[in-house]
Tab-separated table of C-alpha atoms in Angstrom:
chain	number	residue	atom	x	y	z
A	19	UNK	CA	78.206	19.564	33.466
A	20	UNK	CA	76.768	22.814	32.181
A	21	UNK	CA	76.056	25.368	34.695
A	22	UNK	CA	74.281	27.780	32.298
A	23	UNK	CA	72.545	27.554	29.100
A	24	UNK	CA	73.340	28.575	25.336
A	25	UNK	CA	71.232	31.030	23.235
A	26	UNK	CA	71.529	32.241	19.475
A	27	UNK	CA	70.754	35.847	18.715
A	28	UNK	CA	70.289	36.393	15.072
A	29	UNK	CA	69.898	39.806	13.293
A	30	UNK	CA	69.424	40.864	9.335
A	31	UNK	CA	69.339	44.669	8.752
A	32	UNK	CA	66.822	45.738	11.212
A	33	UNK	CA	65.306	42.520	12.389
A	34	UNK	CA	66.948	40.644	15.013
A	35	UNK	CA	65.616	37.126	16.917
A	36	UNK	CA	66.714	35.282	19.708
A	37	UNK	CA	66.100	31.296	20.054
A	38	UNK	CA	65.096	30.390	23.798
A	39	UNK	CA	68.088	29.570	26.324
A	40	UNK	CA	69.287	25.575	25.999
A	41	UNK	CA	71.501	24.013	28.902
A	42	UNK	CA	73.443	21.430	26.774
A	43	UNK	CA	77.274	21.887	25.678
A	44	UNK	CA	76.028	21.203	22.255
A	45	UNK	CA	72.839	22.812	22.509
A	46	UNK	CA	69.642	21.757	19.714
A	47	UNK	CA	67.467	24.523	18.964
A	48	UNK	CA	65.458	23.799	15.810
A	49	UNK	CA	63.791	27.352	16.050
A	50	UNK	CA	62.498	28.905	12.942
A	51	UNK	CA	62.588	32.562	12.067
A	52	UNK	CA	61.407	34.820	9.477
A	53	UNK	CA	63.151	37.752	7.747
A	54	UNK	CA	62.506	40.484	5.129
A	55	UNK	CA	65.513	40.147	2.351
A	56	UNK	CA	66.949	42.055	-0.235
A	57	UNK	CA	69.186	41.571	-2.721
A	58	UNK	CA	70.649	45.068	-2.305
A	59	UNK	CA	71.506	44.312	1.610
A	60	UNK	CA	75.511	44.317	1.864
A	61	UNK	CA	75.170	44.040	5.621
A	62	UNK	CA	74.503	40.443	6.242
A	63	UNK	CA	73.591	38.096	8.697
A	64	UNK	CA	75.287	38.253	12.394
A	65	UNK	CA	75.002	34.961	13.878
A	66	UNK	CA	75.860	35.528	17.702
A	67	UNK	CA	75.778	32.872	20.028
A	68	UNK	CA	75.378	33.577	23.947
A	69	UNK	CA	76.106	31.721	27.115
A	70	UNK	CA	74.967	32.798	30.298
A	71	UNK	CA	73.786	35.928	28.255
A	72	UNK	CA	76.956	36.956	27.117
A	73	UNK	CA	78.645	36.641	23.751
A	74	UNK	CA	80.662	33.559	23.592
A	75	UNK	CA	80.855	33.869	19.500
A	76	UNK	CA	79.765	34.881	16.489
A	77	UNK	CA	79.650	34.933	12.565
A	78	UNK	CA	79.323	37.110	9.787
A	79	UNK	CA	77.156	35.697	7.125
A	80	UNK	CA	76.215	36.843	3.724
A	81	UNK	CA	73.040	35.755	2.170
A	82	UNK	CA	74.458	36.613	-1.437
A	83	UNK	CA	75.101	32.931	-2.183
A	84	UNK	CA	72.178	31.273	-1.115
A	85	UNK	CA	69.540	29.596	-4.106
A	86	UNK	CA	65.740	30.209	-5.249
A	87	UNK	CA	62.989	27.928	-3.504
A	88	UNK	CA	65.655	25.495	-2.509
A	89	UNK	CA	66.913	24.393	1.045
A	90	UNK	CA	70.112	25.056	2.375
A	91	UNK	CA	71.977	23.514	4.821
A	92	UNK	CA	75.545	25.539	5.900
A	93	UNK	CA	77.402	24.142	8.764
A	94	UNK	CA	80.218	27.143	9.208
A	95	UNK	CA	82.378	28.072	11.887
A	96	UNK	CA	82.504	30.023	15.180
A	97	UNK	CA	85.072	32.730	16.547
A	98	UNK	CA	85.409	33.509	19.975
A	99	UNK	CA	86.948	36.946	20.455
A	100	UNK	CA	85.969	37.992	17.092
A	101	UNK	CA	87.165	41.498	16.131
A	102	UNK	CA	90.389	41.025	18.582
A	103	UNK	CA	93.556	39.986	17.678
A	104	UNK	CA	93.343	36.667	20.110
A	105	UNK	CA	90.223	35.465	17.919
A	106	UNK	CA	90.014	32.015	17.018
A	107	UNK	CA	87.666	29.004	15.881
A	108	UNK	CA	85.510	27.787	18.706
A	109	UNK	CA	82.912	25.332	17.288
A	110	UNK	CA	80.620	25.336	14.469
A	111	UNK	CA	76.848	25.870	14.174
A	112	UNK	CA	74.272	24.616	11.852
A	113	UNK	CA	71.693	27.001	9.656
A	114	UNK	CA	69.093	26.193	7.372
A	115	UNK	CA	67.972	28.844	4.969
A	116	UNK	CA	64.870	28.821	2.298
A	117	UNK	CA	63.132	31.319	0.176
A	118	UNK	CA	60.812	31.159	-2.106
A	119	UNK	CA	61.007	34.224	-4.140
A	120	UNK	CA	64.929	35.327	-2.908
A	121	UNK	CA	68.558	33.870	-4.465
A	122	UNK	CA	70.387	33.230	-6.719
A	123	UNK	CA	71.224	31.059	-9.512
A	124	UNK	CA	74.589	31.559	-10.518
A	125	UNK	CA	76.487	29.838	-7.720
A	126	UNK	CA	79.373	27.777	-7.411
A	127	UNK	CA	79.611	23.677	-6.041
A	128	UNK	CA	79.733	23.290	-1.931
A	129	UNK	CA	83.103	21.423	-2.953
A	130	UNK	CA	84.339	24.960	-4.840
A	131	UNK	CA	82.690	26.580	-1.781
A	132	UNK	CA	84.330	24.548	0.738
A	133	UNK	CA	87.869	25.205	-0.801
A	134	UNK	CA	87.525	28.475	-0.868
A	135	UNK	CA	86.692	29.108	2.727
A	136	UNK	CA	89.943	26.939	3.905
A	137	UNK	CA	91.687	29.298	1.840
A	138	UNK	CA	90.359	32.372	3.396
A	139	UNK	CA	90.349	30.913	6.656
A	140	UNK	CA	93.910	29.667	6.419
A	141	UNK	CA	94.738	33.409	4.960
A	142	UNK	CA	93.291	35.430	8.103
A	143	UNK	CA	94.235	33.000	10.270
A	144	UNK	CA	98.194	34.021	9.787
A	145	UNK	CA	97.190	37.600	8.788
A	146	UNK	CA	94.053	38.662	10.120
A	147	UNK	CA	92.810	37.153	12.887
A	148	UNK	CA	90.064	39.437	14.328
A	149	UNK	CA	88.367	39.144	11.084
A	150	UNK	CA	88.353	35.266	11.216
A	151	UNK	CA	84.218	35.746	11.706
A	152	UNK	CA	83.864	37.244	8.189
A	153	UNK	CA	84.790	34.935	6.656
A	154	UNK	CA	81.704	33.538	4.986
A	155	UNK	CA	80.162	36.929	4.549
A	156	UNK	CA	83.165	37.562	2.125
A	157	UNK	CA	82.595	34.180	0.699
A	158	UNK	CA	78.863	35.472	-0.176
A	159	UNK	CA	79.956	38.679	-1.204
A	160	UNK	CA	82.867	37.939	-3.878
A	161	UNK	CA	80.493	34.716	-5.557
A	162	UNK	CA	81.847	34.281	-8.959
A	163	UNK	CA	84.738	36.819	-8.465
A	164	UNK	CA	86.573	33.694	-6.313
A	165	UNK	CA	90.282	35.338	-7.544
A	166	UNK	CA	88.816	39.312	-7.052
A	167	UNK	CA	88.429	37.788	-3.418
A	168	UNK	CA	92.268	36.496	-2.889
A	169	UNK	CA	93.656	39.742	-4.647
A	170	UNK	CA	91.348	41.826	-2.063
A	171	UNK	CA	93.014	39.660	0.687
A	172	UNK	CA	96.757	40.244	-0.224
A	173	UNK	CA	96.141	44.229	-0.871
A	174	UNK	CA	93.768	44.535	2.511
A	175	UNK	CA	95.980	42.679	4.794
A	176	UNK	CA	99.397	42.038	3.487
A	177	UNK	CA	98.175	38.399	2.680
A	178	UNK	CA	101.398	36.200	0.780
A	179	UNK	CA	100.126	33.896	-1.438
A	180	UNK	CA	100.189	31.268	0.849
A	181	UNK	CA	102.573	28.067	0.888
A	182	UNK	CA	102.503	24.665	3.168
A	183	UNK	CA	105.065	22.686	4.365
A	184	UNK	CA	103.999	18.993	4.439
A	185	UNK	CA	105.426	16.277	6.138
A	186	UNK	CA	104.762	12.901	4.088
A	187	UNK	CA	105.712	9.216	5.475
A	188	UNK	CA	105.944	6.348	3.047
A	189	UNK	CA	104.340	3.538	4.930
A	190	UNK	CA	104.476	0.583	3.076
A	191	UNK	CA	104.047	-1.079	-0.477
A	192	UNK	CA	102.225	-4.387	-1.075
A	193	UNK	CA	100.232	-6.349	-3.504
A	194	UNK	CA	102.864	-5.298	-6.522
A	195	UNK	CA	102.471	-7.003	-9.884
A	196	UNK	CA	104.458	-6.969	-12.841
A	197	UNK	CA	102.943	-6.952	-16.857
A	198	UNK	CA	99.793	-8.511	-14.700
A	199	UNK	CA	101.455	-11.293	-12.857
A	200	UNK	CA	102.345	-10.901	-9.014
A	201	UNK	CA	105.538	-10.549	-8.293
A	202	UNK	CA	107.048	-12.925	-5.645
A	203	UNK	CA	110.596	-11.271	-4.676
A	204	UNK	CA	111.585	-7.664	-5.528
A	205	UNK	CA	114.435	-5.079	-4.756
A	206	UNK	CA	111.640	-1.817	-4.831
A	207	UNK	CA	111.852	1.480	-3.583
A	208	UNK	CA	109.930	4.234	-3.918
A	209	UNK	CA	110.126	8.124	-5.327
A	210	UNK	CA	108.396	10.922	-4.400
A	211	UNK	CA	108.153	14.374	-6.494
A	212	UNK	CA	106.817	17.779	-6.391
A	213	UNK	CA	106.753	20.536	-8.743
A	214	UNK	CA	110.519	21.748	-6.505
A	215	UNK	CA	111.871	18.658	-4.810
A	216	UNK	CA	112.657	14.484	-5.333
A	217	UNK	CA	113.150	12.601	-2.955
A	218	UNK	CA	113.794	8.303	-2.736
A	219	UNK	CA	113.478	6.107	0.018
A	220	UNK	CA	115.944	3.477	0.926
A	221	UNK	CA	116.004	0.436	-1.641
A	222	UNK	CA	114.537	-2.620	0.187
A	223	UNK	CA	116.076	-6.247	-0.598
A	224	UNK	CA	113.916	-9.341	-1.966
A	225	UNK	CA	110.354	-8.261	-1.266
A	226	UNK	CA	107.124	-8.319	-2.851
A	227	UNK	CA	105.075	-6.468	0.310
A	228	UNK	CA	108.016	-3.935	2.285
A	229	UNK	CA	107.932	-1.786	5.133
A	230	UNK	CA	109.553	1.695	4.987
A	231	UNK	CA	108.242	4.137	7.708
A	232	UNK	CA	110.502	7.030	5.780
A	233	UNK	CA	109.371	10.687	6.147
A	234	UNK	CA	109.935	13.053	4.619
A	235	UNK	CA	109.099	17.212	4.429
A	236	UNK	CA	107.923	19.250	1.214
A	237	UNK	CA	107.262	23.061	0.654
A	238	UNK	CA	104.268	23.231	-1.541
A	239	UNK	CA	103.837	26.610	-3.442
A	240	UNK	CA	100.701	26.170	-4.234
A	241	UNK	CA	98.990	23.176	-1.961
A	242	UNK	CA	95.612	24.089	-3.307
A	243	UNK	CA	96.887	23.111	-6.987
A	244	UNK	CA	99.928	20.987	-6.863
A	245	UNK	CA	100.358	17.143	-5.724
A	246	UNK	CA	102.293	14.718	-5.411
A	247	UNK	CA	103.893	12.795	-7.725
A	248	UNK	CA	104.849	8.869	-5.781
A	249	UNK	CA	106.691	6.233	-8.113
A	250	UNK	CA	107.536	2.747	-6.850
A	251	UNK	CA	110.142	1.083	-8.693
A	252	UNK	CA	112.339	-2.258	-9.256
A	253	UNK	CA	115.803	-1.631	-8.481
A	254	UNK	CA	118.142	-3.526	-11.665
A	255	UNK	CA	120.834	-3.412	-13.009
A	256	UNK	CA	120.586	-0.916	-15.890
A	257	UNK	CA	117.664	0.482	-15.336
A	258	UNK	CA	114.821	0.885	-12.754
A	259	UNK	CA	111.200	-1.149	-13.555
A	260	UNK	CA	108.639	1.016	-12.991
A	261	UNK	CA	106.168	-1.020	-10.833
A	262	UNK	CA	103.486	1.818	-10.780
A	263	UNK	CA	102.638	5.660	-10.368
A	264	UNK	CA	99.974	7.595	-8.503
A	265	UNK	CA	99.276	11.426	-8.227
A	266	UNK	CA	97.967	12.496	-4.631
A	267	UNK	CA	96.522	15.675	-4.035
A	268	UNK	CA	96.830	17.599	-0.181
A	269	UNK	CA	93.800	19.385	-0.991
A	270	UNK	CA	91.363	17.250	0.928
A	271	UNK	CA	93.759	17.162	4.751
A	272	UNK	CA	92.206	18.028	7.738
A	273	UNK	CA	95.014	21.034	9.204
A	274	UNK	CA	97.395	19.698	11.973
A	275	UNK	CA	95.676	15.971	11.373
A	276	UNK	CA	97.583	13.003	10.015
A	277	UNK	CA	95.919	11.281	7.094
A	278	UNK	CA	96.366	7.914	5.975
A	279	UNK	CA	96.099	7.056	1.988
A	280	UNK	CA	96.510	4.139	0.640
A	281	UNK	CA	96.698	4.739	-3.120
A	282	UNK	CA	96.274	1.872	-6.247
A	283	UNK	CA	100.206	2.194	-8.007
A	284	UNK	CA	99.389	2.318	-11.995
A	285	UNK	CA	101.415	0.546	-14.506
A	286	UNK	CA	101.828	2.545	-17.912
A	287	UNK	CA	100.207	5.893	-16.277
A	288	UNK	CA	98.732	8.336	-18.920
A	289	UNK	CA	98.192	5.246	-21.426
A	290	UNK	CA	95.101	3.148	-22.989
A	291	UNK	CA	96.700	0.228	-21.687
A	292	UNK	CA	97.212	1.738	-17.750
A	293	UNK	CA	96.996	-1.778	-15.596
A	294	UNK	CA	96.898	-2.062	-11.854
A	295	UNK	CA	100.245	-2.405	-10.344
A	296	UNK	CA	100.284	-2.556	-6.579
A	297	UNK	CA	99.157	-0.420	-3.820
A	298	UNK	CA	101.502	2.170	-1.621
A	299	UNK	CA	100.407	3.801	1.665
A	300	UNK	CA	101.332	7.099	2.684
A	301	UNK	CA	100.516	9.464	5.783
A	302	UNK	CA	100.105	13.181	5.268
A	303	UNK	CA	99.960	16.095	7.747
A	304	UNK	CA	100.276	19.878	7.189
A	305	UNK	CA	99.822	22.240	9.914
A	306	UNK	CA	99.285	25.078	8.014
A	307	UNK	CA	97.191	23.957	5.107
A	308	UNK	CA	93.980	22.005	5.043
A	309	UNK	CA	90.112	21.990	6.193
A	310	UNK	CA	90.034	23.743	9.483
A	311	UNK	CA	86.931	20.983	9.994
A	312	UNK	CA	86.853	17.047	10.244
A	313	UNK	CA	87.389	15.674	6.531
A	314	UNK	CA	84.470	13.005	5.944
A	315	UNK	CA	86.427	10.072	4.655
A	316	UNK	CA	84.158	7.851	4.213
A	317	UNK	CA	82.257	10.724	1.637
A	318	UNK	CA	86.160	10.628	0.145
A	319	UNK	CA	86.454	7.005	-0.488
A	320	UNK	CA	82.838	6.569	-2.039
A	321	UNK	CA	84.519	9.509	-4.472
A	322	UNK	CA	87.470	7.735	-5.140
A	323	UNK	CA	85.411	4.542	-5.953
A	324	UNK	CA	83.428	6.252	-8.143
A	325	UNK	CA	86.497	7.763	-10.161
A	326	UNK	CA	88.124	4.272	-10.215
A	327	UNK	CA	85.211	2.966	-11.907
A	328	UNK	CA	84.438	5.238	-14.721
A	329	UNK	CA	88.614	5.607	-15.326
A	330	UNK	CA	88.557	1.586	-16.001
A	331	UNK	CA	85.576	1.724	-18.401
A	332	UNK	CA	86.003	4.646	-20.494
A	333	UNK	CA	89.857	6.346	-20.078
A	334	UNK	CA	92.148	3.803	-18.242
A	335	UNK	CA	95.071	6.414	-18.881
A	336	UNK	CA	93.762	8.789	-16.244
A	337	UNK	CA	93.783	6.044	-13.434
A	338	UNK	CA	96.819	7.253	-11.910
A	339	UNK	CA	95.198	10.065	-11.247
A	340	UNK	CA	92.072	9.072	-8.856
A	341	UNK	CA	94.124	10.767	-5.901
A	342	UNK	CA	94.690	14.087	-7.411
A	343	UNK	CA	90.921	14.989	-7.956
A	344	UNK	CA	89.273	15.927	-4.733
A	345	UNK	CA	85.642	15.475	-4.452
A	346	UNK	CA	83.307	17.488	-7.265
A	347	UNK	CA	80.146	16.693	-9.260
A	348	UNK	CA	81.068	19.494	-11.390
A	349	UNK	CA	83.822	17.006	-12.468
A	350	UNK	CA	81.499	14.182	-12.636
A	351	UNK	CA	78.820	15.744	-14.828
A	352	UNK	CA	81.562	16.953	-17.227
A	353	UNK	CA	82.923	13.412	-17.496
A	354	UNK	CA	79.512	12.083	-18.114
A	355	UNK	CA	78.923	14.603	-20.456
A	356	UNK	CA	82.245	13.512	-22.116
A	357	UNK	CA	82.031	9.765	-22.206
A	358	UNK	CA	78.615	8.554	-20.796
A	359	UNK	CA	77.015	6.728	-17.772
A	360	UNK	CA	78.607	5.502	-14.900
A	361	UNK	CA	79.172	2.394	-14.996
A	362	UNK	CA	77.559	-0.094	-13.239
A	363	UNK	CA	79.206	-1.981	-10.823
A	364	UNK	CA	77.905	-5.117	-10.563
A	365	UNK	CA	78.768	-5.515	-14.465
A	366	UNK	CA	81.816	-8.417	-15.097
A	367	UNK	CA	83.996	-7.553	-17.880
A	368	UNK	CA	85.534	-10.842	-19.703
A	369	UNK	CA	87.793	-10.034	-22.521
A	370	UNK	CA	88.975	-13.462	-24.438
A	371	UNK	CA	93.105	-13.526	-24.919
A	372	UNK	CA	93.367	-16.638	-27.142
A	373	UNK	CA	92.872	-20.275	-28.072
A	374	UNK	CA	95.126	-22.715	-27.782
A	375	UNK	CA	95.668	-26.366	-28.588
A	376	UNK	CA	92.179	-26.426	-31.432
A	377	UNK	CA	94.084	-28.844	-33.929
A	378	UNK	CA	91.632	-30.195	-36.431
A	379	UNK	CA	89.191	-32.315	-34.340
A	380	UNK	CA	90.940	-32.281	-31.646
A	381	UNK	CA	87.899	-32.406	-29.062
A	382	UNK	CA	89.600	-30.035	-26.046
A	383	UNK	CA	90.317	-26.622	-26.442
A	384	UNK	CA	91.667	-24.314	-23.789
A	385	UNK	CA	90.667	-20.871	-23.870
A	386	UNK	CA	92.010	-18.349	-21.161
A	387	UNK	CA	90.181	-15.635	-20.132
A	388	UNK	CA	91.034	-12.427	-18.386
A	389	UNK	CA	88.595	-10.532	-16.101
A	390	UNK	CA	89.182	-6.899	-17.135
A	391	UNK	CA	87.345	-4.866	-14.130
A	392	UNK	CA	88.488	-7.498	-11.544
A	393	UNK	CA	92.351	-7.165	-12.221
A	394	UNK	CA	92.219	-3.510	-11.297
A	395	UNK	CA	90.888	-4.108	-7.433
C-alpha cells in the first residue's frame, strides 16, 4: 500500500520541471517536457525522483551521447543516498529523449554502451560509492574515449583494474555423438580452462547422457574479455576422444544471479569441417561482475540462434564459439559485410554422400543422404 505519492523533478542548466505527484510503487508518468540544449553544456541532466516531497533518488545524466532527429529510449539506474558513502542502486527509471536539430552522430552500440556502464558501475561500486549516480553522465561525457574513461577511474579513485571470481557448476552432458553417429555408452568427463587455471571433473562410467553437479571457482583477470574454455572428452586408453568444445563468455551474467547455459559441444572446433557433438550445461554466478540489471534471455537466445545459423552456412569453424560473443549488431553487420545474408531458416540443406549398389542395370540404387543444417540442432 502506498501512503504517499512519487514525483520526478528534472533540471538542465537553468530549466528545471516537475511531473505531477503519482501514488503507485511503480509510478507511470508519461509527462513531456521541453528544454533549451547545447552542445557546449558539461552540466547535464539531474534526474531526481521525490516521494512524499523529499528526495528518494537521483541521476546524473549527460546528453552528450544522445542522436539527431531520432528517439531514444534509456532505462538507467537510481541511487538512493547519492553523494554519501552508504549510496546504492534503488530502482531504475525510464526516459525518452528527441531532438530535431541536437546530437550526435558518432556514437557507440547500446550493447558497447551497456558494457561499459557495468563496468563503471561495478568500478564505483567497490571504490566510489557516493558517485554511483554519475555514472551515465560520465558515460556521455567520455563517448568515443571508452579507455580515457577507465584510466580517469583508476587515477580519480584508486580504481584496480578490476577482477571476478566466478563460481561455475558443470551440470550435465547429453545428446553426445561421435564422427556423426550417437554414441550409446561412454566413459566422458569434462575440462574446464581459463587463461590461469584447468580444472576436470570426475570421469563418469558407461554413459552417453551423465550427471555431474561439480563446481568449481575461477579468478578471471579480465571477465569483460576472457571466457571459458569447456572440453568434454572420452576417457581411453591412450588417449582422450575429444567429444566436443565450446567457448563461454561471463560477459552477459546478471551480478549475484545464477545463470543456466546450456551450450552445443563442437567436434573439430576452429575447422571447415566443425560438426555438432553434444550439448553440456553449466551454471554461472559472479557476485562481483555482471549487469547490475535483469539480463533479457530470451533477447540472448534469439542472438545465439542467429550466430548458430550464419556459423553453419558460411564459417562452420567458428561454431564453437557462439557462447563467447555477447549480443552486438556491430558484429552482425561486419559478418554480413564479410560473407553475406543471413541465412534463411526455413532453407533444408541436403548434401548427397554416395551411391551404392548401381551395377549395370541393376534397377535399385540406394543413395544416402545427409541433412547438413539439421545435424547441427
Amino acid at each position: 500500500v502506498v501512503t504517499g505519492g512519487y514525483s520526478v523533478y528534472v533540471r538542465l542548466g537553468k530549466e528545471q520541471q516537475q511531473t505531477e505527484t503519482v501514488a503507485s510503487s511503480d509510478p507511470i508518468f508519461n509527462a513531456n517536457f521541453s528544454f533549451s540544449a547545447s552542445k557546449k553544456d558539461d552540466e547535464g541532466m539531474e534526474i531526481i525522483v521525490l516521494f512524499m516531497g523529499k528526495e528518494y533518488s537521483r541521476c546524473h545524466l549527460s546528453i552528450k551521447n544522445l542522436p539527431p532527429s531520432a528517439v531514444k529510449r534509456r532505462t538507467v539506474n537510481l541511487v538512493a543516498n547519492a553523494g554519501k558513502k552508504s549510496a546504492k542502486l534503488d530502482g531504475t527509471i525510464t526516459l525518452e529523449f528527441f531532438s530535431e536539430n541536437y546530437g550526435f552522430n558518432s556514437l557507440p552500440s547500446e550493447e558497447d554502451e551497456a558494457s561499459l556502464r557495468d563496468r563503471v558501475s561495478l568500478q564505483l561500486s567497490k571504490y566510489a560509492p557516493k558517485d554511483l549516480h554519475r555514472v551515465e553522465y560520465m558515460l556521455g561525457e567520455f563517448v568515443g574515449a571508452e579507455d580515457a574513461l577507465m584510466t580517469k577511474l583508476i587515477a580519480d579513485y584508486n580504481c584496480l583494474p578490476g577482477d571476478a571470481r566466478l563460481a561455475l557448476t558443470v551440470k550435465e552432458i547429453r545428446g553426445l555423438t561421435r564422427n556423426g553417429k550417437s554414441v550409446e555408452r561412454g566413459n566422458p568427463f569434462v575440462k574446464v580452462k581459463t587463461h590461469m587455471e584447468k580444472v576436470s571433473t570426475r570421469t563418469l562410467s558407461q554413459v552417453r547422457d551423465g550427471y555431474f553437479d561439480e563446481t568449481f571457482t575461477f579468478t578471471m583477470a579480465t571477465p569483460e574479455k576472457d571466457y571459458l574454455q569447456v572440453s568434454v572428452f572420452n576417457s581411453e586408453l591412450g588417449s582422450d576422444y575429444l567429444y566436443g568444445e565450446a567457448l563461454i563468455s561471463i560477459e552477459n551474467l546478471q551480478r549475484g544471479t545464477p545463470r543456466t547455459i546450456t551450450a552445443m559441444i563442437v567436434q573439430r572446433p576452429g575447422t571447415k569441417s566443425a560438426s555438432f557433438g553434444g550439448y553440456v550445461t553449466l551454471v554461472l554466478r559472479s557476485d562481483d561482475f555482471g549487469s547490475f540489471n535483469p539480463v533479457d534471455i530470451n533477447a540472448d537466445s534469439v542472438w545465439r540462434q542467429q550466430l548458430k545459423n550464419f556459423f553453419v552456412r558460411y564459417c562452420p569453424e567458428r561454431l564453437h564459439r557462439i557462447q563467447a560473443i555477447p549480443p552486438n549488431r556491430a558484429y552482425m553487420a561486419k559478418l554480413i559485410k564479410e560473407y553475406g545474408p543471413p541465412p534463411n531458416t526455413d532453407e533444408v540443406h541436403v548434401t548427397v554422400m554416395e551411391v551404392r549398389d548401381a551395377v549395370g542395370q541393376k534397377e535399385s540404387a540406394t543413395v544416402l543422404l545427409q541433412f547438413g543444417i539439421d545435424t547441427m540442432s
